[in-house]
Protein backbone atom coordinates (compact mmCIF):
# COMPACT_ATOMS: atom_id res chain seq x y z
CA UNK A 1 0.00 0.00 0.00
CA UNK A 2 1.43 3.41 -0.92
CA UNK A 3 1.89 5.89 1.88
CA UNK A 4 0.50 9.41 2.12
CA UNK A 5 1.35 12.09 4.65
CA UNK A 6 0.07 15.58 5.34
CA UNK A 7 -0.52 18.11 8.09
CA UNK A 8 -2.39 21.28 8.98
CA UNK A 9 -1.18 24.17 11.08
CA UNK A 10 -4.07 25.35 13.26
CA UNK A 11 -2.91 28.88 14.08
CA UNK A 12 -6.60 29.68 14.18
CA UNK A 13 -9.81 27.82 13.48
CA UNK A 14 -9.68 25.51 10.44
CA UNK A 15 -11.22 27.07 7.35
CA UNK A 16 -13.30 25.92 4.43
CA UNK A 17 -10.10 26.37 2.37
CA UNK A 18 -8.27 23.85 4.61
CA UNK A 19 -11.19 21.48 4.26
CA UNK A 20 -11.58 21.67 0.48
CA UNK A 21 -7.88 21.92 -0.36
CA UNK A 22 -6.62 19.31 2.10
CA UNK A 23 -8.67 17.67 4.84
CA UNK A 24 -11.47 16.37 2.63
CA UNK A 25 -8.85 14.71 0.42
CA UNK A 26 -7.20 13.01 3.43
CA UNK A 27 -10.59 11.45 4.16
CA UNK A 28 -11.12 10.37 0.56
CA UNK A 29 -7.69 8.78 0.36
CA UNK A 30 -7.67 6.89 3.67
CA UNK A 31 -9.13 3.69 2.21
CA UNK A 32 -6.68 3.52 -0.65
CA UNK A 33 -3.44 4.60 1.05
CA UNK A 34 -1.63 4.23 4.32
CA UNK A 35 -2.52 7.66 5.65
CA UNK A 36 -0.47 9.64 8.17
CA UNK A 37 -1.84 13.03 9.23
CA UNK A 38 -0.62 15.29 11.97
CA UNK A 39 -1.30 18.59 13.64
CA UNK A 40 1.66 20.83 12.87
CA UNK A 41 1.74 22.55 16.27
CA UNK A 42 5.44 23.53 16.08
CA UNK A 43 4.65 25.43 12.89
CA UNK A 44 1.99 27.40 14.78
CA UNK A 45 4.48 29.19 17.03
CA UNK A 46 6.59 30.87 14.37
CA UNK A 47 4.70 33.89 15.62
CA UNK A 48 3.28 34.44 19.11
CA UNK A 49 0.12 32.53 19.97
CA UNK A 50 -1.93 33.07 23.08
CA UNK A 51 -1.35 29.73 24.92
CA UNK A 52 -4.98 28.98 25.96
CA UNK A 53 -6.19 29.89 22.45
CA UNK A 54 -3.52 27.68 20.87
CA UNK A 55 -4.46 24.74 23.12
CA UNK A 56 -8.10 25.15 22.11
CA UNK A 57 -7.26 25.37 18.41
CA UNK A 58 -5.15 22.20 18.58
CA UNK A 59 -7.90 20.25 20.30
CA UNK A 60 -10.52 21.60 17.90
CA UNK A 61 -8.37 20.65 14.93
CA UNK A 62 -8.09 17.03 16.07
CA UNK A 63 -11.83 16.90 16.74
CA UNK A 64 -12.42 18.35 13.27
CA UNK A 65 -10.11 15.80 11.64
CA UNK A 66 -12.32 13.12 13.16
CA UNK A 67 -15.58 14.96 12.52
CA UNK A 68 -14.70 15.35 8.84
CA UNK A 69 -14.38 11.58 8.62
CA UNK A 70 -10.76 10.63 9.31
CA UNK A 71 -10.92 7.21 10.90
CA UNK A 72 -8.19 6.45 13.48
CA UNK A 73 -8.51 2.76 12.59
CA UNK A 74 -7.31 3.59 9.09
CA UNK A 75 -5.24 6.76 9.51
CA UNK A 76 -2.44 7.57 11.95
CA UNK A 77 -3.33 10.88 13.60
CA UNK A 78 -0.93 12.64 15.95
CA UNK A 79 0.43 15.87 17.36
CA UNK A 80 3.81 16.90 15.90
CA UNK A 81 5.44 17.64 19.29
CA UNK A 82 4.57 14.14 20.54
CA UNK A 83 7.17 12.84 18.08
CA UNK A 84 10.34 14.79 18.93
CA UNK A 85 12.12 13.38 15.84
CA UNK A 86 10.45 16.17 13.80
CA UNK A 87 12.40 18.93 15.54
CA UNK A 88 15.64 16.97 15.39
CA UNK A 89 15.47 16.14 11.69
CA UNK A 90 14.24 19.72 11.12
CA UNK A 91 17.57 21.01 12.42
CA UNK A 92 19.54 18.61 10.21
CA UNK A 93 17.48 19.72 7.20
CA UNK A 94 18.11 23.39 8.07
CA UNK A 95 21.86 22.63 7.93
CA UNK A 96 21.39 21.33 4.39
CA UNK A 97 19.30 24.23 3.08
CA UNK A 98 20.83 27.27 1.37
CA UNK A 99 19.71 30.75 2.41
CA UNK A 100 18.97 31.45 -1.26
CA UNK A 101 16.40 28.64 -1.25
CA UNK A 102 14.61 30.03 1.78
CA UNK A 103 14.70 33.54 0.29
CA UNK A 104 12.85 32.20 -2.75
CA UNK A 105 9.94 30.75 -0.77
CA UNK A 106 6.78 32.58 -1.85
CA UNK A 107 5.25 32.70 1.64
CA UNK A 108 8.38 34.32 3.03
CA UNK A 109 8.70 36.73 0.09
CA UNK A 110 5.03 37.76 0.48
CA UNK A 111 5.53 38.60 4.13
CA UNK A 112 8.61 40.67 3.33
CA UNK A 113 6.82 42.40 0.45
CA UNK A 114 3.92 43.29 2.77
CA UNK A 115 6.47 45.03 4.96
CA UNK A 116 5.99 42.62 7.87
CA UNK A 117 8.71 43.23 10.38
CA UNK A 118 9.54 41.07 13.42
CA UNK A 119 9.67 37.89 11.32
CA UNK A 120 11.16 35.13 13.44
CA UNK A 121 14.04 32.80 12.53
CA UNK A 122 11.53 29.94 13.02
CA UNK A 123 9.28 31.43 10.37
CA UNK A 124 12.23 31.72 7.97
CA UNK A 125 13.41 28.12 8.44
CA UNK A 126 9.91 26.67 8.59
CA UNK A 127 10.22 24.93 5.17
CA UNK A 128 13.15 22.91 6.63
CA UNK A 129 10.94 21.63 9.44
CA UNK A 130 8.23 20.86 6.92
CA UNK A 131 10.75 18.85 4.87
CA UNK A 132 11.59 16.88 8.01
CA UNK A 133 7.87 16.31 8.73
CA UNK A 134 7.60 14.66 5.35
CA UNK A 135 10.91 12.81 5.01
CA UNK A 136 10.71 11.13 8.42
CA UNK A 137 7.92 8.96 7.01
CA UNK A 138 9.14 8.43 3.42
CA UNK A 139 5.66 8.94 1.95
CA UNK A 140 4.88 8.41 -1.73
CA UNK A 141 2.45 11.35 -1.84
CA UNK A 142 1.82 14.57 0.06
CA UNK A 143 -1.72 15.88 -0.53
CA UNK A 144 -1.71 19.69 -0.15
CA UNK A 145 -3.38 22.82 -1.47
CA UNK A 146 -1.67 24.85 -4.14
CA UNK A 147 0.16 27.19 -1.70
CA UNK A 148 2.15 24.33 -0.15
CA UNK A 149 3.41 22.82 -3.39
CA UNK A 150 6.59 24.90 -3.37
CA UNK A 151 7.48 23.57 0.09
CA UNK A 152 7.08 19.97 -1.08
CA UNK A 153 9.31 20.77 -4.05
CA UNK A 154 11.99 22.08 -1.71
CA UNK A 155 11.58 18.85 0.29
CA UNK A 156 12.33 16.88 -2.87
CA UNK A 157 15.45 18.97 -3.49
CA UNK A 158 16.64 18.33 0.06
CA UNK A 159 15.93 14.59 -0.20
CA UNK A 160 17.89 14.46 -3.42
CA UNK A 161 20.78 16.42 -1.89
CA UNK A 162 20.89 14.15 1.16
CA UNK A 163 20.76 10.98 -0.97
CA UNK A 164 23.62 12.26 -3.14
CA UNK A 165 25.79 13.26 -0.20
CA UNK A 166 25.20 10.31 2.12
CA UNK A 167 23.73 7.51 -0.07
CA UNK A 168 20.14 6.59 -0.87
CA UNK A 169 17.97 7.27 2.20
CA UNK A 170 14.81 9.17 1.29
CA UNK A 171 12.05 8.40 -1.18
CA UNK A 172 11.04 11.31 -3.47
CA UNK A 173 7.65 12.51 -2.19
CA UNK A 174 5.16 13.72 -4.82
CA UNK A 175 2.94 16.70 -4.04
CA UNK A 176 -0.68 15.81 -4.77
CA UNK A 177 -2.73 18.88 -5.62
CA UNK A 178 -6.42 18.34 -6.45
CA UNK A 179 -7.76 19.63 -9.78
CA UNK A 180 -10.70 21.40 -8.14
CA UNK A 181 -10.42 23.37 -4.91
CA UNK A 182 -6.63 23.60 -4.56
CA UNK A 183 -6.85 27.36 -4.04
CA UNK A 184 -10.08 28.64 -2.52
CA UNK A 185 -10.12 32.43 -2.56
CA UNK A 186 -11.32 34.95 0.00
CA UNK A 187 -15.02 35.80 -0.35
CA UNK A 188 -14.47 39.52 0.07
CA UNK A 189 -11.32 39.74 -2.04
CA UNK A 190 -11.08 36.97 -4.65
CA UNK A 191 -7.53 38.00 -5.55
CA UNK A 192 -6.38 36.59 -2.18
CA UNK A 193 -6.35 33.06 -0.79
CA UNK A 194 -9.02 32.29 1.83
CA UNK A 195 -6.98 32.25 4.99
CA UNK A 196 -7.20 32.20 8.79
CA UNK A 197 -5.25 35.42 8.86
CA UNK A 198 -7.78 37.35 6.75
CA UNK A 199 -8.32 40.81 8.12
CA UNK A 200 -11.88 40.83 9.38
CA UNK A 201 -13.75 37.57 9.01
CA UNK A 202 -16.02 38.27 6.07
CA UNK A 203 -13.83 36.59 3.49
CA UNK A 204 -13.23 33.39 5.39
CA UNK A 205 -15.62 30.60 6.35
CA UNK A 206 -14.54 28.60 9.38
CA UNK A 207 -15.59 24.99 9.80
CA UNK A 208 -17.09 25.95 13.14
CA UNK A 209 -18.97 29.01 11.83
CA UNK A 210 -22.60 28.84 12.69
CA UNK A 211 -24.34 28.04 9.36
CA UNK A 212 -26.33 31.30 9.51
CA UNK A 213 -23.08 33.28 9.64
CA UNK A 214 -21.57 31.21 6.83
CA UNK A 215 -24.68 31.82 4.68
CA UNK A 216 -24.40 35.58 5.27
CA UNK A 217 -20.75 35.56 4.21
CA UNK A 218 -21.60 33.73 0.98
CA UNK A 219 -24.60 35.92 0.16
CA UNK A 220 -22.41 39.02 0.51
CA UNK A 221 -19.41 37.55 -1.35
CA UNK A 222 -17.81 39.96 -3.82
CA UNK A 223 -18.69 39.16 -7.44
CA UNK A 224 -18.65 41.49 -10.49
CA UNK A 225 -20.83 43.66 -12.69
CA UNK A 226 -20.75 41.39 -15.76
CA UNK A 227 -23.99 39.75 -14.68
CA UNK A 228 -23.54 36.50 -16.63
CA UNK A 229 -23.05 33.12 -14.99
CA UNK A 230 -20.11 31.53 -16.81
CA UNK A 231 -16.58 30.31 -16.08
CA UNK A 232 -14.23 33.25 -16.56
CA UNK A 233 -11.68 33.08 -13.76
CA UNK A 234 -9.73 36.11 -14.96
CA UNK A 235 -12.62 38.57 -15.26
CA UNK A 236 -15.07 37.03 -12.76
CA UNK A 237 -12.81 35.56 -10.05
CA UNK A 238 -15.38 35.87 -7.24
CA UNK A 239 -18.07 34.04 -9.19
CA UNK A 240 -15.58 31.39 -10.31
CA UNK A 241 -14.54 30.84 -6.69
CA UNK A 242 -18.14 30.34 -5.56
CA UNK A 243 -18.77 27.81 -8.34
CA UNK A 244 -15.53 26.03 -7.47
CA UNK A 245 -16.56 25.76 -3.79
CA UNK A 246 -19.93 24.27 -4.73
CA UNK A 247 -18.34 21.96 -7.28
CA UNK A 248 -15.79 20.60 -4.78
CA UNK A 249 -18.37 19.99 -2.07
CA UNK A 250 -21.05 18.47 -4.28
CA UNK A 251 -18.72 16.49 -6.58
CA UNK A 252 -20.41 18.12 -9.57
CA UNK A 253 -18.46 19.48 -12.54
CA UNK A 254 -18.21 23.27 -12.55
CA UNK A 255 -19.68 23.27 -16.09
CA UNK A 256 -22.70 21.35 -14.87
CA UNK A 257 -23.42 23.98 -12.20
CA UNK A 258 -23.00 26.78 -14.76
CA UNK A 259 -25.48 25.03 -17.05
CA UNK A 260 -28.08 24.82 -14.27
CA UNK A 261 -27.76 28.53 -13.46
CA UNK A 262 -27.35 29.91 -16.97
CA UNK A 263 -29.50 33.03 -17.41
CA UNK A 264 -30.29 33.24 -13.68
CA UNK A 265 -29.14 35.90 -11.21
CA UNK A 266 -26.06 35.76 -8.97
CA UNK A 267 -28.38 35.72 -5.92
CA UNK A 268 -29.82 32.37 -6.94
CA UNK A 269 -26.40 30.86 -7.50
CA UNK A 270 -25.17 32.19 -4.15
CA UNK A 271 -28.18 30.62 -2.44
CA UNK A 272 -27.26 27.26 -3.97
CA UNK A 273 -23.61 27.61 -2.88
CA UNK A 274 -24.77 28.55 0.63
CA UNK A 275 -27.07 25.49 0.77
CA UNK A 276 -24.23 23.17 -0.23
CA UNK A 277 -21.75 24.74 2.23
CA UNK A 278 -24.22 24.85 5.15
CA UNK A 279 -25.23 21.20 4.66
CA UNK A 280 -21.55 20.23 4.86
CA UNK A 281 -20.92 22.43 7.92
CA UNK A 282 -23.94 20.98 9.70
CA UNK A 283 -22.79 17.43 9.02
CA UNK A 284 -19.26 18.18 10.31
CA UNK A 285 -20.40 20.20 13.31
CA UNK A 286 -22.87 17.63 14.63
CA UNK A 287 -20.00 15.10 14.78
CA UNK A 288 -17.61 17.71 16.18
CA UNK A 289 -19.85 18.46 19.19
CA UNK A 290 -20.08 14.75 20.01
CA UNK A 291 -16.30 14.30 19.81
CA UNK A 292 -15.17 17.45 21.61
CA UNK A 293 -17.18 16.44 24.67
CA UNK A 294 -15.83 12.88 24.81
CA UNK A 295 -12.41 11.49 25.73
CA UNK A 296 -11.77 10.20 22.20
CA UNK A 297 -9.22 12.89 21.31
CA UNK A 298 -6.61 12.01 23.96
CA UNK A 299 -6.77 8.34 23.05
CA UNK A 300 -6.52 8.94 19.32
CA UNK A 301 -3.42 11.09 19.56
CA UNK A 302 -1.73 8.88 22.15
CA UNK A 303 -2.14 5.83 19.86
CA UNK A 304 -1.18 7.89 16.81
CA UNK A 305 2.05 9.16 18.41
CA UNK A 306 3.17 5.61 19.21
CA UNK A 307 2.57 4.44 15.64
CA UNK A 308 4.20 7.53 14.10
CA UNK A 309 7.22 7.44 16.36
CA UNK A 310 7.99 3.85 15.42
CA UNK A 311 8.56 5.02 11.84
CA UNK A 312 10.17 8.36 12.67
CA UNK A 313 12.67 6.83 15.11
CA UNK A 314 13.96 4.41 12.48
CA UNK A 315 14.43 7.12 9.87
CA UNK A 316 16.15 9.52 12.23
CA UNK A 317 18.52 6.84 13.55
CA UNK A 318 19.52 6.01 10.00
CA UNK A 319 20.05 9.70 9.18
CA UNK A 320 22.19 10.33 12.27
CA UNK A 321 24.34 7.31 11.51
CA UNK A 322 24.85 8.34 7.89
CA UNK A 323 25.69 11.94 8.77
CA UNK A 324 28.31 10.72 11.25
CA UNK A 325 26.64 11.99 14.38
CA UNK A 326 26.93 8.70 16.25
CA UNK A 327 30.10 7.00 17.40
CA UNK A 328 28.83 3.45 17.07
P1 LIG B 1 -1.81 25.28 6.37
O1 LIG B 1 -2.16 24.97 7.79
O2 LIG B 1 -1.64 26.70 5.97
O3 LIG B 1 -2.88 24.62 5.43
C1 LIG B 1 -3.24 23.25 5.57
C2 LIG B 1 -3.63 22.69 4.21
O4 LIG B 1 -4.76 23.42 3.71
C3 LIG B 1 -4.45 23.92 2.42
N1 LIG B 1 -5.11 25.24 2.26
C4 LIG B 1 -5.90 25.55 1.24
N2 LIG B 1 -6.31 24.84 0.17
C5 LIG B 1 -7.14 25.46 -0.69
N3 LIG B 1 -7.57 26.75 -0.54
C6 LIG B 1 -7.18 27.49 0.51
N4 LIG B 1 -7.62 28.75 0.66
C7 LIG B 1 -6.31 26.90 1.48
N5 LIG B 1 -5.74 27.33 2.62
C8 LIG B 1 -5.00 26.31 3.09
C9 LIG B 1 -2.93 24.05 2.39
O5 LIG B 1 -2.42 24.06 1.08
C10 LIG B 1 -2.51 22.82 3.18
O6 LIG B 1 -2.47 21.67 2.36
N6 LIG B 1 3.03 24.13 6.17
C11 LIG B 1 1.70 23.59 6.14
C12 LIG B 1 1.48 22.53 7.21
C13 LIG B 1 2.49 21.45 7.19
C14 LIG B 1 2.54 20.37 6.27
C15 LIG B 1 3.70 19.61 6.65
C16 LIG B 1 1.74 19.95 5.20
C17 LIG B 1 3.54 21.34 8.04
N7 LIG B 1 4.26 20.24 7.72
C18 LIG B 1 4.06 18.44 5.96
C19 LIG B 1 2.12 18.79 4.49
C20 LIG B 1 3.25 18.06 4.89
C21 LIG B 1 0.71 24.72 6.36
O7 LIG B 1 1.03 25.74 6.92
O8 LIG B 1 -0.54 24.43 5.94
mmCIF file of C-alpha atoms and ligand atoms in Angstrom, residues 5-10 15 17-18 21-22 38 40 43 126 130 133-134 142-148 151 181-185 193-194 196, ligand 1:
data_model
loop_
_atom_site.group_PDB
_atom_site.id
_atom_site.type_symbol
_atom_site.label_atom_id
_atom_site.label_comp_id
_atom_site.label_asym_id
_atom_site.label_seq_id
_atom_site.Cartn_x
_atom_site.Cartn_y
_atom_site.Cartn_z
ATOM 1 C CA UNK A 5 1.352 12.089 4.648
ATOM 2 C CA UNK A 6 0.072 15.580 5.340
ATOM 3 C CA UNK A 7 -0.524 18.113 8.087
ATOM 4 C CA UNK A 8 -2.393 21.277 8.983
ATOM 5 C CA UNK A 9 -1.180 24.168 11.084
ATOM 6 C CA UNK A 10 -4.072 25.350 13.265
ATOM 7 C CA UNK A 15 -11.217 27.068 7.351
ATOM 8 C CA UNK A 17 -10.096 26.368 2.370
ATOM 9 C CA UNK A 18 -8.268 23.846 4.608
ATOM 10 C CA UNK A 21 -7.883 21.919 -0.361
ATOM 11 C CA UNK A 22 -6.615 19.314 2.103
ATOM 12 C CA UNK A 38 -0.621 15.286 11.972
ATOM 13 C CA UNK A 40 1.661 20.833 12.872
ATOM 14 C CA UNK A 43 4.654 25.433 12.889
ATOM 15 C CA UNK A 126 9.906 26.672 8.586
ATOM 16 C CA UNK A 130 8.232 20.863 6.918
ATOM 17 C CA UNK A 133 7.874 16.313 8.735
ATOM 18 C CA UNK A 134 7.601 14.658 5.354
ATOM 19 C CA UNK A 142 1.821 14.566 0.058
ATOM 20 C CA UNK A 143 -1.723 15.876 -0.535
ATOM 21 C CA UNK A 144 -1.712 19.686 -0.154
ATOM 22 C CA UNK A 145 -3.381 22.818 -1.465
ATOM 23 C CA UNK A 146 -1.666 24.851 -4.141
ATOM 24 C CA UNK A 147 0.157 27.190 -1.697
ATOM 25 C CA UNK A 148 2.155 24.334 -0.145
ATOM 26 C CA UNK A 151 7.481 23.572 0.085
ATOM 27 C CA UNK A 181 -10.417 23.370 -4.913
ATOM 28 C CA UNK A 182 -6.634 23.598 -4.557
ATOM 29 C CA UNK A 183 -6.845 27.362 -4.036
ATOM 30 C CA UNK A 184 -10.080 28.637 -2.519
ATOM 31 C CA UNK A 185 -10.123 32.426 -2.560
ATOM 32 C CA UNK A 193 -6.353 33.058 -0.791
ATOM 33 C CA UNK A 194 -9.024 32.295 1.834
ATOM 34 C CA UNK A 196 -7.204 32.196 8.786
HETATM 35 P P1 LIG B 1 -1.812 25.280 6.372
HETATM 36 O O1 LIG B 1 -2.158 24.967 7.788
HETATM 37 O O2 LIG B 1 -1.645 26.698 5.971
HETATM 38 O O3 LIG B 1 -2.883 24.619 5.431
HETATM 39 C C1 LIG B 1 -3.243 23.251 5.569
HETATM 40 C C2 LIG B 1 -3.635 22.690 4.211
HETATM 41 O O4 LIG B 1 -4.756 23.416 3.715
HETATM 42 C C3 LIG B 1 -4.451 23.923 2.418
HETATM 43 N N1 LIG B 1 -5.108 25.239 2.257
HETATM 44 C C4 LIG B 1 -5.899 25.550 1.237
HETATM 45 N N2 LIG B 1 -6.306 24.841 0.172
HETATM 46 C C5 LIG B 1 -7.144 25.461 -0.693
HETATM 47 N N3 LIG B 1 -7.572 26.748 -0.539
HETATM 48 C C6 LIG B 1 -7.175 27.492 0.512
HETATM 49 N N4 LIG B 1 -7.619 28.747 0.657
HETATM 50 C C7 LIG B 1 -6.306 26.901 1.477
HETATM 51 N N5 LIG B 1 -5.739 27.334 2.619
HETATM 52 C C8 LIG B 1 -5.003 26.307 3.087
HETATM 53 C C9 LIG B 1 -2.934 24.047 2.393
HETATM 54 O O5 LIG B 1 -2.421 24.064 1.083
HETATM 55 C C10 LIG B 1 -2.512 22.820 3.177
HETATM 56 O O6 LIG B 1 -2.473 21.666 2.362
HETATM 57 N N6 LIG B 1 3.029 24.130 6.166
HETATM 58 C C11 LIG B 1 1.698 23.591 6.141
HETATM 59 C C12 LIG B 1 1.477 22.527 7.208
HETATM 60 C C13 LIG B 1 2.487 21.452 7.189
HETATM 61 C C14 LIG B 1 2.536 20.366 6.265
HETATM 62 C C15 LIG B 1 3.698 19.612 6.654
HETATM 63 C C16 LIG B 1 1.740 19.952 5.196
HETATM 64 C C17 LIG B 1 3.539 21.341 8.044
HETATM 65 N N7 LIG B 1 4.262 20.237 7.722
HETATM 66 C C18 LIG B 1 4.064 18.439 5.962
HETATM 67 C C19 LIG B 1 2.123 18.795 4.494
HETATM 68 C C20 LIG B 1 3.255 18.059 4.886
HETATM 69 C C21 LIG B 1 0.708 24.721 6.365
HETATM 70 O O7 LIG B 1 1.029 25.737 6.916
HETATM 71 O O8 LIG B 1 -0.536 24.430 5.935
#
